[in-house]
Coordinates of C-alpha atoms and ligand atoms in Angstrom, one line a residue:
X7 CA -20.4 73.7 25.0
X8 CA -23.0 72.9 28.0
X9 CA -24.0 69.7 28.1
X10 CA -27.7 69.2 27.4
X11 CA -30.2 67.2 29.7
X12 CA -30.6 63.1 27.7
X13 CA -34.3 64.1 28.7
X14 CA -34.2 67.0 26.2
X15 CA -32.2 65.6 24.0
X16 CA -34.8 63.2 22.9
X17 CA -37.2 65.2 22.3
X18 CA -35.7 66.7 19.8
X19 CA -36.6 66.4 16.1
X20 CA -33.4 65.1 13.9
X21 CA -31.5 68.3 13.3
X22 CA -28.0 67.5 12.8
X23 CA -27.4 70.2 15.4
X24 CA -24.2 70.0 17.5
X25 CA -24.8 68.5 20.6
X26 CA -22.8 67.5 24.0
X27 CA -24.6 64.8 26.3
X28 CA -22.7 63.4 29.8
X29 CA -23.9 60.7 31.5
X30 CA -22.9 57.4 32.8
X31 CA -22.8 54.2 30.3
X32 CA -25.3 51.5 31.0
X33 CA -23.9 49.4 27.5
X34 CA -22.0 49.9 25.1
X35 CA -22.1 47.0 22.0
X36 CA -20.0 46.1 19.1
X37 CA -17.5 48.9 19.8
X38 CA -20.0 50.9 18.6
X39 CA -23.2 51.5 20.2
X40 CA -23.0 53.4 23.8
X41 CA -26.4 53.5 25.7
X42 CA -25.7 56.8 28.1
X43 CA -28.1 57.7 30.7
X44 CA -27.6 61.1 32.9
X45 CA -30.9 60.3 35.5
X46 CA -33.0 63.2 33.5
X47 CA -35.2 60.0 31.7
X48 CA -35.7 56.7 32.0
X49 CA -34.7 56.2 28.5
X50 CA -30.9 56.1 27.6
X51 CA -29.8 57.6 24.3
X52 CA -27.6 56.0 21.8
X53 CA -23.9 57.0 20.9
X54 CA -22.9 55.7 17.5
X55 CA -19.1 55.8 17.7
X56 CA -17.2 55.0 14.3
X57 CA -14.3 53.2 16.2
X58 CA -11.9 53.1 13.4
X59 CA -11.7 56.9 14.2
X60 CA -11.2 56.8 18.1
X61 CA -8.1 55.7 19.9
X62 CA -7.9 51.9 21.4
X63 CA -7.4 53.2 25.0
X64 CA -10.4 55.6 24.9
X65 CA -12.5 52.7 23.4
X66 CA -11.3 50.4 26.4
X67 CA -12.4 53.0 29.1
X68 CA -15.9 53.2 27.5
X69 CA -17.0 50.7 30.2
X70 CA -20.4 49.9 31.6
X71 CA -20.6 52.6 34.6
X72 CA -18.2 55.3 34.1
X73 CA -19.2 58.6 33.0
X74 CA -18.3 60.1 30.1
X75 CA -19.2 62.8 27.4
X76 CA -19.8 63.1 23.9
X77 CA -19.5 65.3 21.1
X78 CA -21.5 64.8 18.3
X79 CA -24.3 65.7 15.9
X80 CA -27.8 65.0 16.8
X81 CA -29.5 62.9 13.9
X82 CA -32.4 60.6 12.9
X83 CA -32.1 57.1 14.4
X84 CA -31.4 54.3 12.4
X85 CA -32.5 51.8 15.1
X86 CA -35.7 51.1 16.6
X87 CA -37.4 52.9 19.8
X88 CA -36.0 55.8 19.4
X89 CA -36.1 59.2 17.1
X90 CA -32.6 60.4 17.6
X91 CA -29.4 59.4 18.4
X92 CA -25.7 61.1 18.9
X93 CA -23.1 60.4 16.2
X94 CA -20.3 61.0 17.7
X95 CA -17.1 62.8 16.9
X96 CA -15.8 63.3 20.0
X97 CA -16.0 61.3 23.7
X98 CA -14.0 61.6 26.8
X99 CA -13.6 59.3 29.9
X100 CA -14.2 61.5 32.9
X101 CA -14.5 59.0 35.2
X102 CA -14.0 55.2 34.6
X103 CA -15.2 52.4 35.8
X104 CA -13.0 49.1 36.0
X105 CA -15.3 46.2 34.5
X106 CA -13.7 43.8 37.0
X107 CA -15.0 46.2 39.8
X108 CA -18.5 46.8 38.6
X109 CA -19.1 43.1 37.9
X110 CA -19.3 42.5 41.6
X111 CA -21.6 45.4 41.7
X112 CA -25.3 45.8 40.8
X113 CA -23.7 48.6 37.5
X114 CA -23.7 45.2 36.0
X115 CA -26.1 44.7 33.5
X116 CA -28.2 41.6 34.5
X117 CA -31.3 41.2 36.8
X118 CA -30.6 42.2 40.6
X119 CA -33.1 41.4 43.3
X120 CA -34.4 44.2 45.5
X121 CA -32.6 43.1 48.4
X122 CA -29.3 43.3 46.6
X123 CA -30.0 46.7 45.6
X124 CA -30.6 47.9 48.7
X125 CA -27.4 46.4 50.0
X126 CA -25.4 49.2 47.6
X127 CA -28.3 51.7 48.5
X128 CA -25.2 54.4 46.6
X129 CA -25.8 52.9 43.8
X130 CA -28.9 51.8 43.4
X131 CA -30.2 55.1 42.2
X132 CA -28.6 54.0 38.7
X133 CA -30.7 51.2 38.3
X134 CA -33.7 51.8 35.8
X135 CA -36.2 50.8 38.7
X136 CA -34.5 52.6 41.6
X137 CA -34.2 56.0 39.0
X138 CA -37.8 55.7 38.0
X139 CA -38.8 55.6 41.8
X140 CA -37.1 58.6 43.0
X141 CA -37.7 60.8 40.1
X142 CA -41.6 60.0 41.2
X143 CA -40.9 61.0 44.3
X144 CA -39.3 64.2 43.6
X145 CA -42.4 64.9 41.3
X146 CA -45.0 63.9 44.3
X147 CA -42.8 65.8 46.5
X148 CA -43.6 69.0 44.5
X149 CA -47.0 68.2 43.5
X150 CA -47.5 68.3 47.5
X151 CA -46.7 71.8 47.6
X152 CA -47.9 72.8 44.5
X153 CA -51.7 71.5 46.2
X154 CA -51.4 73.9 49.2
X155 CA -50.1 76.7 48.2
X156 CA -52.8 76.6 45.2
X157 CA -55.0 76.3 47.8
X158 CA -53.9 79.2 50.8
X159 CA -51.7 77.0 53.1
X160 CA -48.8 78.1 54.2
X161 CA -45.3 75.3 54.8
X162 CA -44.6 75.2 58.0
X163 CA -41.6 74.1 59.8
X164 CA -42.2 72.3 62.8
X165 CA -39.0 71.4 64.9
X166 CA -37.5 67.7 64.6
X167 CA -36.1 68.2 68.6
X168 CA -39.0 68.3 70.4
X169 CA -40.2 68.0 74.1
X170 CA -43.2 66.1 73.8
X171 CA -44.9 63.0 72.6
X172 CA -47.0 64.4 69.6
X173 CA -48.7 60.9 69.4
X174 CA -48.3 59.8 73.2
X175 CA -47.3 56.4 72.2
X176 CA -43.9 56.1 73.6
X177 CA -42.1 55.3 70.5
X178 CA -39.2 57.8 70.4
X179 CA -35.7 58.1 69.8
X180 CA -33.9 60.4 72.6
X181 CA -31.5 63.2 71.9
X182 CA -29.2 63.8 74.3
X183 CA -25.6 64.7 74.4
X184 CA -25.1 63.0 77.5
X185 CA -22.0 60.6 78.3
X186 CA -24.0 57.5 77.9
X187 CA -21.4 55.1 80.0
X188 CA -21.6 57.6 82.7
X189 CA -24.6 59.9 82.9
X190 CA -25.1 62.3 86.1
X191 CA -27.2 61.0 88.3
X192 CA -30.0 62.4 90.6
X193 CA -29.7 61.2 94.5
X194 CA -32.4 58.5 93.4
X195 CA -30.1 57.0 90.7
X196 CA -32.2 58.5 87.7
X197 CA -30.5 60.5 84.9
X198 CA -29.9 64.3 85.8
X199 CA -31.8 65.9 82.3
X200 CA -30.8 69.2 83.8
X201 CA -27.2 68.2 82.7
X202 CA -28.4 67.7 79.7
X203 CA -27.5 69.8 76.4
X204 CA -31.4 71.1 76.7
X205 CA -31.7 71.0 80.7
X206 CA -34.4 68.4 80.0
X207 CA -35.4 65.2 78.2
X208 CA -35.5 65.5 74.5
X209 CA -36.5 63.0 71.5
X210 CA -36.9 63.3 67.7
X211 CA -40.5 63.9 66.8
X212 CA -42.8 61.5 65.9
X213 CA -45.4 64.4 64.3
X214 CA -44.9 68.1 63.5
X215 CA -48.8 68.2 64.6
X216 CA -49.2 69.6 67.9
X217 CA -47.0 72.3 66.7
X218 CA -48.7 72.7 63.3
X219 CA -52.1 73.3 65.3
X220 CA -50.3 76.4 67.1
X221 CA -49.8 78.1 63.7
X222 CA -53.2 77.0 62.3
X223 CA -54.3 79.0 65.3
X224 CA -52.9 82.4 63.7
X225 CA -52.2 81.6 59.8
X226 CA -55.4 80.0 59.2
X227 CA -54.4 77.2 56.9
X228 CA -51.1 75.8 57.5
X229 CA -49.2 71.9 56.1
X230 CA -45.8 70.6 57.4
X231 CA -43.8 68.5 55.3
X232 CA -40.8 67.0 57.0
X233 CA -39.0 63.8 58.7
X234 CA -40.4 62.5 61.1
X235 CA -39.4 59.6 63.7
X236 CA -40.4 56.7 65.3
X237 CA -38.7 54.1 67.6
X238 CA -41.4 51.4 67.0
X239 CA -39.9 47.9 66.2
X240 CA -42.0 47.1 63.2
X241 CA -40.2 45.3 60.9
X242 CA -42.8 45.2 58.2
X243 CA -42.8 46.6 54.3
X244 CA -44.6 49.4 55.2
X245 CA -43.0 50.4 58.3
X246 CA -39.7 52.9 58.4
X247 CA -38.2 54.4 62.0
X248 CA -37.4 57.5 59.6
X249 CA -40.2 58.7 57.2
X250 CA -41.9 61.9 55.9
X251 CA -44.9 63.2 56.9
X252 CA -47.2 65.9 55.6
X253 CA -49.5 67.3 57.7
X254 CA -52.0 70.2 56.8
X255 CA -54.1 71.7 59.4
X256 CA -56.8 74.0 59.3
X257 CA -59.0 76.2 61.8
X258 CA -62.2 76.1 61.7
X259 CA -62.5 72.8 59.8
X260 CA -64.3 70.1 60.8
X261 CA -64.3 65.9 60.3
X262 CA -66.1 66.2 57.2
X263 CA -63.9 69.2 55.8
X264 CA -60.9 67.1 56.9
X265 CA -61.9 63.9 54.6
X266 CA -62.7 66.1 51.9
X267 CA -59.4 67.7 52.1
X268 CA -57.7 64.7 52.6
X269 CA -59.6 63.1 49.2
X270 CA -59.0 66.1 47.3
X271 CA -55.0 66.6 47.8
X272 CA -54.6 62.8 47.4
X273 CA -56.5 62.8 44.1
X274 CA -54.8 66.2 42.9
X275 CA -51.0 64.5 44.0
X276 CA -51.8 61.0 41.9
X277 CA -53.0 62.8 39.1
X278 CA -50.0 65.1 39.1
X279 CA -47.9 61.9 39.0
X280 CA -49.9 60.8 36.4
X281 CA -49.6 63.8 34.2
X282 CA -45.8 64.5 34.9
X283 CA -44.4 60.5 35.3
X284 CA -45.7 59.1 32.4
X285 CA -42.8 57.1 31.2
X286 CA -41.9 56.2 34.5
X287 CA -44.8 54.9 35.9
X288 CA -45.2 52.9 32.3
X289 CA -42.0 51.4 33.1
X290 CA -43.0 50.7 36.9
X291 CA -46.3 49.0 35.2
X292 CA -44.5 46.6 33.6
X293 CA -41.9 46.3 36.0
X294 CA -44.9 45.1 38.5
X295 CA -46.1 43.1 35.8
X296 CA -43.4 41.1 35.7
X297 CA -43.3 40.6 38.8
X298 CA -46.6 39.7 39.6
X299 CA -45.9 36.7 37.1
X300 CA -44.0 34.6 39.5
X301 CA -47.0 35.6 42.2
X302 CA -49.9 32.7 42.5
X303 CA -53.2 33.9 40.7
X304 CA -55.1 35.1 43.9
X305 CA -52.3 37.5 45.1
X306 CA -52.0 39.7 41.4
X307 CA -54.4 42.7 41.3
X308 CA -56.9 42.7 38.5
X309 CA -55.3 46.2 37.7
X310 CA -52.7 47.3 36.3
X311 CA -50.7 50.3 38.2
X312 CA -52.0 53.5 36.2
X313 CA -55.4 51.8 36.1
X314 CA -55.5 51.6 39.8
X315 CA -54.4 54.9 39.9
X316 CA -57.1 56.5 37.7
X317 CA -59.6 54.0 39.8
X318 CA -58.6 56.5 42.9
X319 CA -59.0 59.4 40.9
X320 CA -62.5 58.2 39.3
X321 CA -63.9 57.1 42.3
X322 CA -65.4 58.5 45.7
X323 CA -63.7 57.2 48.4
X324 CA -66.4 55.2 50.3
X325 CA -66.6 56.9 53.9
X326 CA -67.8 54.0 56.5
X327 CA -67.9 54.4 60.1
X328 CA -65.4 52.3 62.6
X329 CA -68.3 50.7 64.0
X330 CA -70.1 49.6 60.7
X331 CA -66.3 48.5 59.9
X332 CA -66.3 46.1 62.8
X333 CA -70.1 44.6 62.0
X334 CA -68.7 44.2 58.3
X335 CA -65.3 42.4 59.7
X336 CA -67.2 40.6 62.1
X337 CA -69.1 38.9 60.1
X338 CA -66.5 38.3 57.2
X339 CA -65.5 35.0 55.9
X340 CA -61.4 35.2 56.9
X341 CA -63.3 35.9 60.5
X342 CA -65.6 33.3 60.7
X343 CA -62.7 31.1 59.1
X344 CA -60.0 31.9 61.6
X345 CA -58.1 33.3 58.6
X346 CA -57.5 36.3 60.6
X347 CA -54.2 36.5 62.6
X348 CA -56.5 38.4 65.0
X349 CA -59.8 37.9 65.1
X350 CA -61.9 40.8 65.6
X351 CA -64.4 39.8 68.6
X352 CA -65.9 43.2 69.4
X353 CA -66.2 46.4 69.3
X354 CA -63.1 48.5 70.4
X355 CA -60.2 46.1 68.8
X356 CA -57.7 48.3 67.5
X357 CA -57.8 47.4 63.5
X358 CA -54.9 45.5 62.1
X359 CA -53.5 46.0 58.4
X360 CA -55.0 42.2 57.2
X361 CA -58.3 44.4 58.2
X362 CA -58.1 47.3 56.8
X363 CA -56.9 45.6 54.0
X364 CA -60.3 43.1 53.6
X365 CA -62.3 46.0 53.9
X366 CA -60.3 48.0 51.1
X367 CA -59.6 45.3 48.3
X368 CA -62.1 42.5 49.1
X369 CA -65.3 44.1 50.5
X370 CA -65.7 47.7 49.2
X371 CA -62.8 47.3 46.6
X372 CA -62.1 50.9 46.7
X373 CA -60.4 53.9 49.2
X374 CA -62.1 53.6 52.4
X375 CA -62.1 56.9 55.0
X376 CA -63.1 54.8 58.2
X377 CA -64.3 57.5 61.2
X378 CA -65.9 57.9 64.6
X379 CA -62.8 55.3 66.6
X380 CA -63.2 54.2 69.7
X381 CA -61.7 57.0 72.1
X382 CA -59.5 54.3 73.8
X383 CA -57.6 53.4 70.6
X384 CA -56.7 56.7 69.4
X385 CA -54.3 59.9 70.5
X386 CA -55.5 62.5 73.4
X387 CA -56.1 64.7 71.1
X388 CA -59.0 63.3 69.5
X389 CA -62.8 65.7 69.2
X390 CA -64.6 63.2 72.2
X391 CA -68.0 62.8 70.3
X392 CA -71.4 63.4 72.6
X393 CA -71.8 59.8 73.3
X394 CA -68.4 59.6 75.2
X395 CA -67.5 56.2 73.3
X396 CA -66.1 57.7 70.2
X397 CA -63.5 60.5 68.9
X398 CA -63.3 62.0 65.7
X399 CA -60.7 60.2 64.2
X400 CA -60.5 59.1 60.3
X401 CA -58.2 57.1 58.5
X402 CA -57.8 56.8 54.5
X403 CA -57.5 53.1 53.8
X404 CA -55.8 51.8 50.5
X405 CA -55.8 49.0 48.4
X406 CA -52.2 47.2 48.8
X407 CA -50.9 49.8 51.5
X408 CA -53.4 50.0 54.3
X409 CA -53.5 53.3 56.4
X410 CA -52.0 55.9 54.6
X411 CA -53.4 59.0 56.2
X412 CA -54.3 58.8 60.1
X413 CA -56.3 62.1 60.9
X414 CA -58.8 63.8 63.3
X415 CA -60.9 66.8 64.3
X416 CA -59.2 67.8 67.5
X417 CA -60.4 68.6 70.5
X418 CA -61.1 72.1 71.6
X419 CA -62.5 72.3 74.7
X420 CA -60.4 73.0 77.7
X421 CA -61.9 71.2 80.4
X422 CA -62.5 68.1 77.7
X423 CA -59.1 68.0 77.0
X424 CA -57.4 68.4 80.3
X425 CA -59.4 65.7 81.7
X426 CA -58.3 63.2 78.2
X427 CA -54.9 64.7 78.9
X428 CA -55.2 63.5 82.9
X429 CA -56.6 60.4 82.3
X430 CA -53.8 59.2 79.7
X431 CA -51.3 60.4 82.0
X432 CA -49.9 63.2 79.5
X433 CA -48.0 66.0 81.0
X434 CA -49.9 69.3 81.4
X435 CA -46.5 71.1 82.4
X436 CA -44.8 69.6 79.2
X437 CA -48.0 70.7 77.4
X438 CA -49.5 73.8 79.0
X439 CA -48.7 75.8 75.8
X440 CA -51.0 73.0 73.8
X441 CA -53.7 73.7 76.2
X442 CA -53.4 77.7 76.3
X443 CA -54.6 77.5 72.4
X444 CA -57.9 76.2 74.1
X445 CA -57.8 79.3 76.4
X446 CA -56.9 81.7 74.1
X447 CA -59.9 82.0 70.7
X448 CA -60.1 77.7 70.9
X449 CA -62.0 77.1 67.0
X450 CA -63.3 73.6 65.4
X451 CA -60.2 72.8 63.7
X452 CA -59.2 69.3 62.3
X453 CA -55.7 68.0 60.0
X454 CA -54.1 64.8 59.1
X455 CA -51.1 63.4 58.7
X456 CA -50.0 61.5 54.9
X457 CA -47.1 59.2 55.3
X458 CA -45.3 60.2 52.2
X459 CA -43.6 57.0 51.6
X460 CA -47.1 55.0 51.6
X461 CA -47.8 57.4 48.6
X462 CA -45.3 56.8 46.7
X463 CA -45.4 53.2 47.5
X464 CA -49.0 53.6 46.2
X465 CA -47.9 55.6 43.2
X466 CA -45.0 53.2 42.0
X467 CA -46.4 49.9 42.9
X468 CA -43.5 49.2 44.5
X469 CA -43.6 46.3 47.6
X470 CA -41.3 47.5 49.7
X471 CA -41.2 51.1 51.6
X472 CA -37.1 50.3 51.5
X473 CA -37.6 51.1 48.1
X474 CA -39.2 54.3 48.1
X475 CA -36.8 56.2 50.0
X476 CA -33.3 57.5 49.5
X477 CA -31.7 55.6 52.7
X478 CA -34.3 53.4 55.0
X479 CA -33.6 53.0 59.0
X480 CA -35.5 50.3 59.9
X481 CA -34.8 47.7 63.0
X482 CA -31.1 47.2 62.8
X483 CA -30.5 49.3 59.9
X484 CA -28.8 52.9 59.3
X485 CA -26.6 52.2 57.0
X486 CA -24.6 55.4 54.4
Ligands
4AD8 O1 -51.5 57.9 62.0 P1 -50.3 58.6 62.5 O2 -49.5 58.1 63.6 O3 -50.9 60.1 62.8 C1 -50.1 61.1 63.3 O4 -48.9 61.2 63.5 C2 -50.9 62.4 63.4 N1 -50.3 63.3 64.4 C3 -51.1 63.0 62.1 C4 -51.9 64.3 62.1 O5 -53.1 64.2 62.4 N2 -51.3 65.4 61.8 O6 -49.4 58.8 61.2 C5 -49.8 59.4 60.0 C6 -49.4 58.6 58.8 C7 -50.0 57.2 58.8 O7 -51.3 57.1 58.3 C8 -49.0 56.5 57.9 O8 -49.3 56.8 56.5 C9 -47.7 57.2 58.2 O9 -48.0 58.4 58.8 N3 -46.8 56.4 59.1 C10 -45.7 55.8 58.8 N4 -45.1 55.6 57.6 C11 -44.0 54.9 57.5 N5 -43.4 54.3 58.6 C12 -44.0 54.4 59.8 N6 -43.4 53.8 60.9 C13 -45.2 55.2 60.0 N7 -46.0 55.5 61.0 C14 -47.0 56.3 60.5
MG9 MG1 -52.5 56.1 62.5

C-alpha cells in the first residue's frame, strides 16, 4: 500500500480505514506511543503500538530519528489535540538512528539555539521551527508566481554569469576558470581575460534587472525570480552573499505604477501565506512569543506575528518622499540625542537601517514607500527627475526588516543616460546593448527588486536571514 501524506492523514474523520504513514520519529513513549512526522505538517501523528505484540528488537530500533513505517487502522484518538491516530499492526525500521548518535545531534528532543541549528544546517530541516520556515517559503515561493502570472507577466530567466555590474557597486564574485597561482599575464602585469574560459572578465550577478528591462522591452510585462549575488562584507541578520531576488518589470509603467505594483503583490504574497500557512505561522507566533519573553519590554512588538501581518494587508503603505524623510529624521529625538550611530546632518546621506527603521516602527508605525533619492546615492539607472537633484528611486520600508524592495522608474533617454553612465564611469562598450533599448522604441518603464528572504523573514518573524534559507553564504561561510 502507498503511504499516505501525515498532512492528510489528519484530516481525516476516524474511519478505521487501513492506512500506511512513513516518516521519521520525533518520540516515542512508554513503548507505546510513536510521534511520527514526514515534513507534510507541522503536527506529528501518534502510533499506538501494543508492544506485547511486536518483537523486542523492532521496539529497540524505534528510536528518536530514524524513519520508519506503519501499518495500521486509522481510528478516533484517545488522547488530547488530536482527532486521529494510527493503531498499529504492523511497523518497520527502514532506517535507524543510533540514540547514542543522535544525542549529540540537534534529532534530540530538548531546546536547541538557532546557532546550533545552523551548525547541522542537514538537519535542521527536522526541527519543528526550521520545517515550519521552509514549508513557508515554498508557499511564498509559489504565491510569487501565482501573482504574475494572474496578472500577464511572463518568468523570465536572466543569466547568473553575467558581464556587467547590474547595480555598479562593485560587490561581485568573479568567475573565471583561470589558474589562480599562475594566471597569464598581459605585458603590463594585468590578468590576460582573453585567456579566460569567456575571453573576458565575468562575475555572478548581483540583479537579473538590466536583462529583465531587455524583455520588458518586447513581452510587455515580465518578473525574474532567481539567485542572485553579492560580494559585500555585511555581516548583519539581514544580509546574505547568496539570496533570491524577484524582479518584475514593466513597459510603460511609471513611479507611481511601480509602488502600486509593488503594494499590491506584497499584500497578495502575505495574504496567500496567511491563507495557506495557517498552522505554521500559528506555531511561528508562539515560537516568537517565546522568545520575545527573555527580550526587555521596549524591544517586543505590540503585535503578534499574524497581527502584524493583517496590519500590512489592512493598511496603505504611507508613501513619503526622501526629502520629507530626512526633515522627519532630522529633527527626531534618537538624532537630536546622538542615539544614532550616524547622525543624519543633511540632505543627501545615504539612509542607514536604524533609519529606516525609526521612520517605519516609531514615527509612521506602518510600511513606508520612501521616493524621489538623491541621484548621487542611487544606481545609473535611475529616471533623473527635472530638478537634476533627484531620481526616481523608491524603496518599501518594513517594520523589523528595513528595505525590503529597492526599486525605480528607469531612465529612458539616451543622451540622459549616456551622460549618468559617463559620469559614474560605467562601460558603454560593456553596456552598448543597455543603451540600444533607448535607441530602439525607448518607453517609461519602471520595476523593482523584492529580496525574497526579507519576506519570508517578514512572514515568519524569524531574526535571522540564516534562518530563512536552505544553506546561507555569508562572510566566512559556505558550508554543505
Ligand atoms: O536595492 P537592491 O540592490 O536593488 C536592485 O538590485 C535592483 N536592481 C532591483 C530592481 O530594481 N530590479 O536590491 C533589491 C532588494 C533589496 O531591497 C533587499 O530586499 C534585497 O534585494 N537585498 C538583499 N537581501 C539579502 N541579502 C543581501 N545582501 C541583499 N541585498 C539586497
Ligand atoms: Mg537597495
Amino acid at each position: 500500500m502507498k503511504a499516505t501524506a501525515i498532512a492528510h492523514l489528519l484530516q481525516q474523520e476516524p474511519s478505521l480505514i487501513d492506512v500506511t504513514a512513513r516518516g521519521w520519529v520525533r518520540a516515542f513513549r512508554s513503548n507505546r506511543f510513536i510521534a511520527l512526522n514526514d515534513g507534510s505538517t507541522l503536527h506529528n501523528i501518534q502510533c499506538v503500538i501494543d508492544f506485547e505484540n511486536f518483537d523486542e528488537e523492532v521496539l529497540n530500533n524505534i528510536t528518536v530519528g530514524a524513519a520508519i513505517e506503519v501499518k495500521g487502522t486509522l481510528v478516533e484518538s484517545q488522547g488530547q489535540g488530536q482527532k486521529v491516530e494510527i493503531q498499529v499492526s504492523d511497523v518497520e525500521v527502514l532506517g535507524k538512528a543510533d540514540p547514542e548518535d543522535v544525542k549529540l545531534t540537534i534529532l534530540s528532543p530538548k531546546r536547541h539555539t538557532m546557532e546550533k541549528l545552523r551548525e547541522q544546517a542537514h538537519l535542521r530541516v527536522r526541527t519543528n521551527t526550521f520545517g515550519a520556515v521552509m514549508r513557508v517559503r515554498s508557499k511564498l515561493s509559489f504565491a510569487i508566481h501565482d501573482y504574475f502570472q494572474q496578472n500577464g507577466f511572463y518568468y523570465m530567466h536572466t543569466p547568473i554569469i553575467t558581464g556587467s555590474d547590474a547595480e555598479g557597486a562593485g560587490e561581485m564574485f568573479k568567475v573565471t576558470n583561470l589558474d589562480g597561482k599562475n594566471p597569464p599575464l598581459n605585458e603590463d602585469g594585468t590578468i590576460n581575460y582573453k585567456e579566460d574560459f569567456f575571453e573576458k572578465e565575468t562575475n555572478l550577478t548581483v540583479s537579473g534587472q538590466l536583462e529583465a528591462e531587455t524583455f520588458a522591452m518586447g513581452l510587455g510585462k515580465v518578473y525574474t525570480f532567481g539567485p542572485t549575488f553579492r560580494a559585500e562584507n555585511s555581516n548583519t541578520s539581514r544580509h546574505l552573499a547568496e539570496f533570491w531576488m524577484i524582479e518584475p518589470e514593466v513597459a510603460f509603467n511609471d513611479l507611481a505604477d511601480n509602488m502600486d505594483l509593488a503594494e499590491d503583490f506584497i499584500k497578495y504574497v502575505v495574504n496567500y501565506a496567511l491563507e495557506h500557512c495557517a498552522d505554521d505561522l500559528e506555531f511561528l507566533e508562539n515560537r516568537l512569543l517565546q522568545e520575545e519573553k527573555s527580550k526587555p519590554q521596549a524591544e517586543r512588538s505590540d503585535m503578534a506575528l499574524r497581527d502584524k501581518l493583517k496590519f500590512v494587508l489592512e493598511n496603505n503603505f504611507k508613501r513619503v518622499s526622501y526629502t520629507e524623510a530626512i526633515d522627519i529624521l532630522k529633527n527626531s529625538k534618537p538624532n537630536k540625542k546622538k542615539k544614532f550611530k550616524y547622525l543624519i546632518e543633511e540632505w543627501g546621506a545615504d539612509l542607514q537601517s536604524e533609519h529606516e527603521r525609526f521612520l517605519v516602527e516609531k514615527h509612521f508605525k506602518c510600511p513606508v514607500i520612501l521616493f524621489d533619492y538623491p541621484a548621487k546615492i542611487k544606481a545609473f539607472y535611475m529616471r533623473l527627475n527635472d530638478d537634476e537633484k533627484t531620481v526616481r528611486a523608491m524603496d518599501v520600508l518594513f517594520p523589523g526588516i528595513g528595505e525590503i524592495v529597492g526599486g525605480s522608474q528607469r531612465e529612458e533617454r539616451y543622451d540622459v543616460l549616456k551622460e549618468k553612465m559617463a559620469a559614474m564611469d560605467i562601460s558603454e562598450e560593456e553596456l552598448y546593448w543597455y543603451l540600444d533599448l533607448r535607441k530602439f522604441g525607448t518607453c517609461v518603464h519602471s520595476g523593482f527588486g523584492l529580496g525574497f528572504e526579507r519576506l519570508v523573514l517578514f512572514v515568519t518573524g524569524m531574526g535571522n536571514i540564516r534562518d530563512v534559507i536552505p544553506y546561507p553564504r555569508t562572510p566566512g561561510n559556505a558550508s554543505f
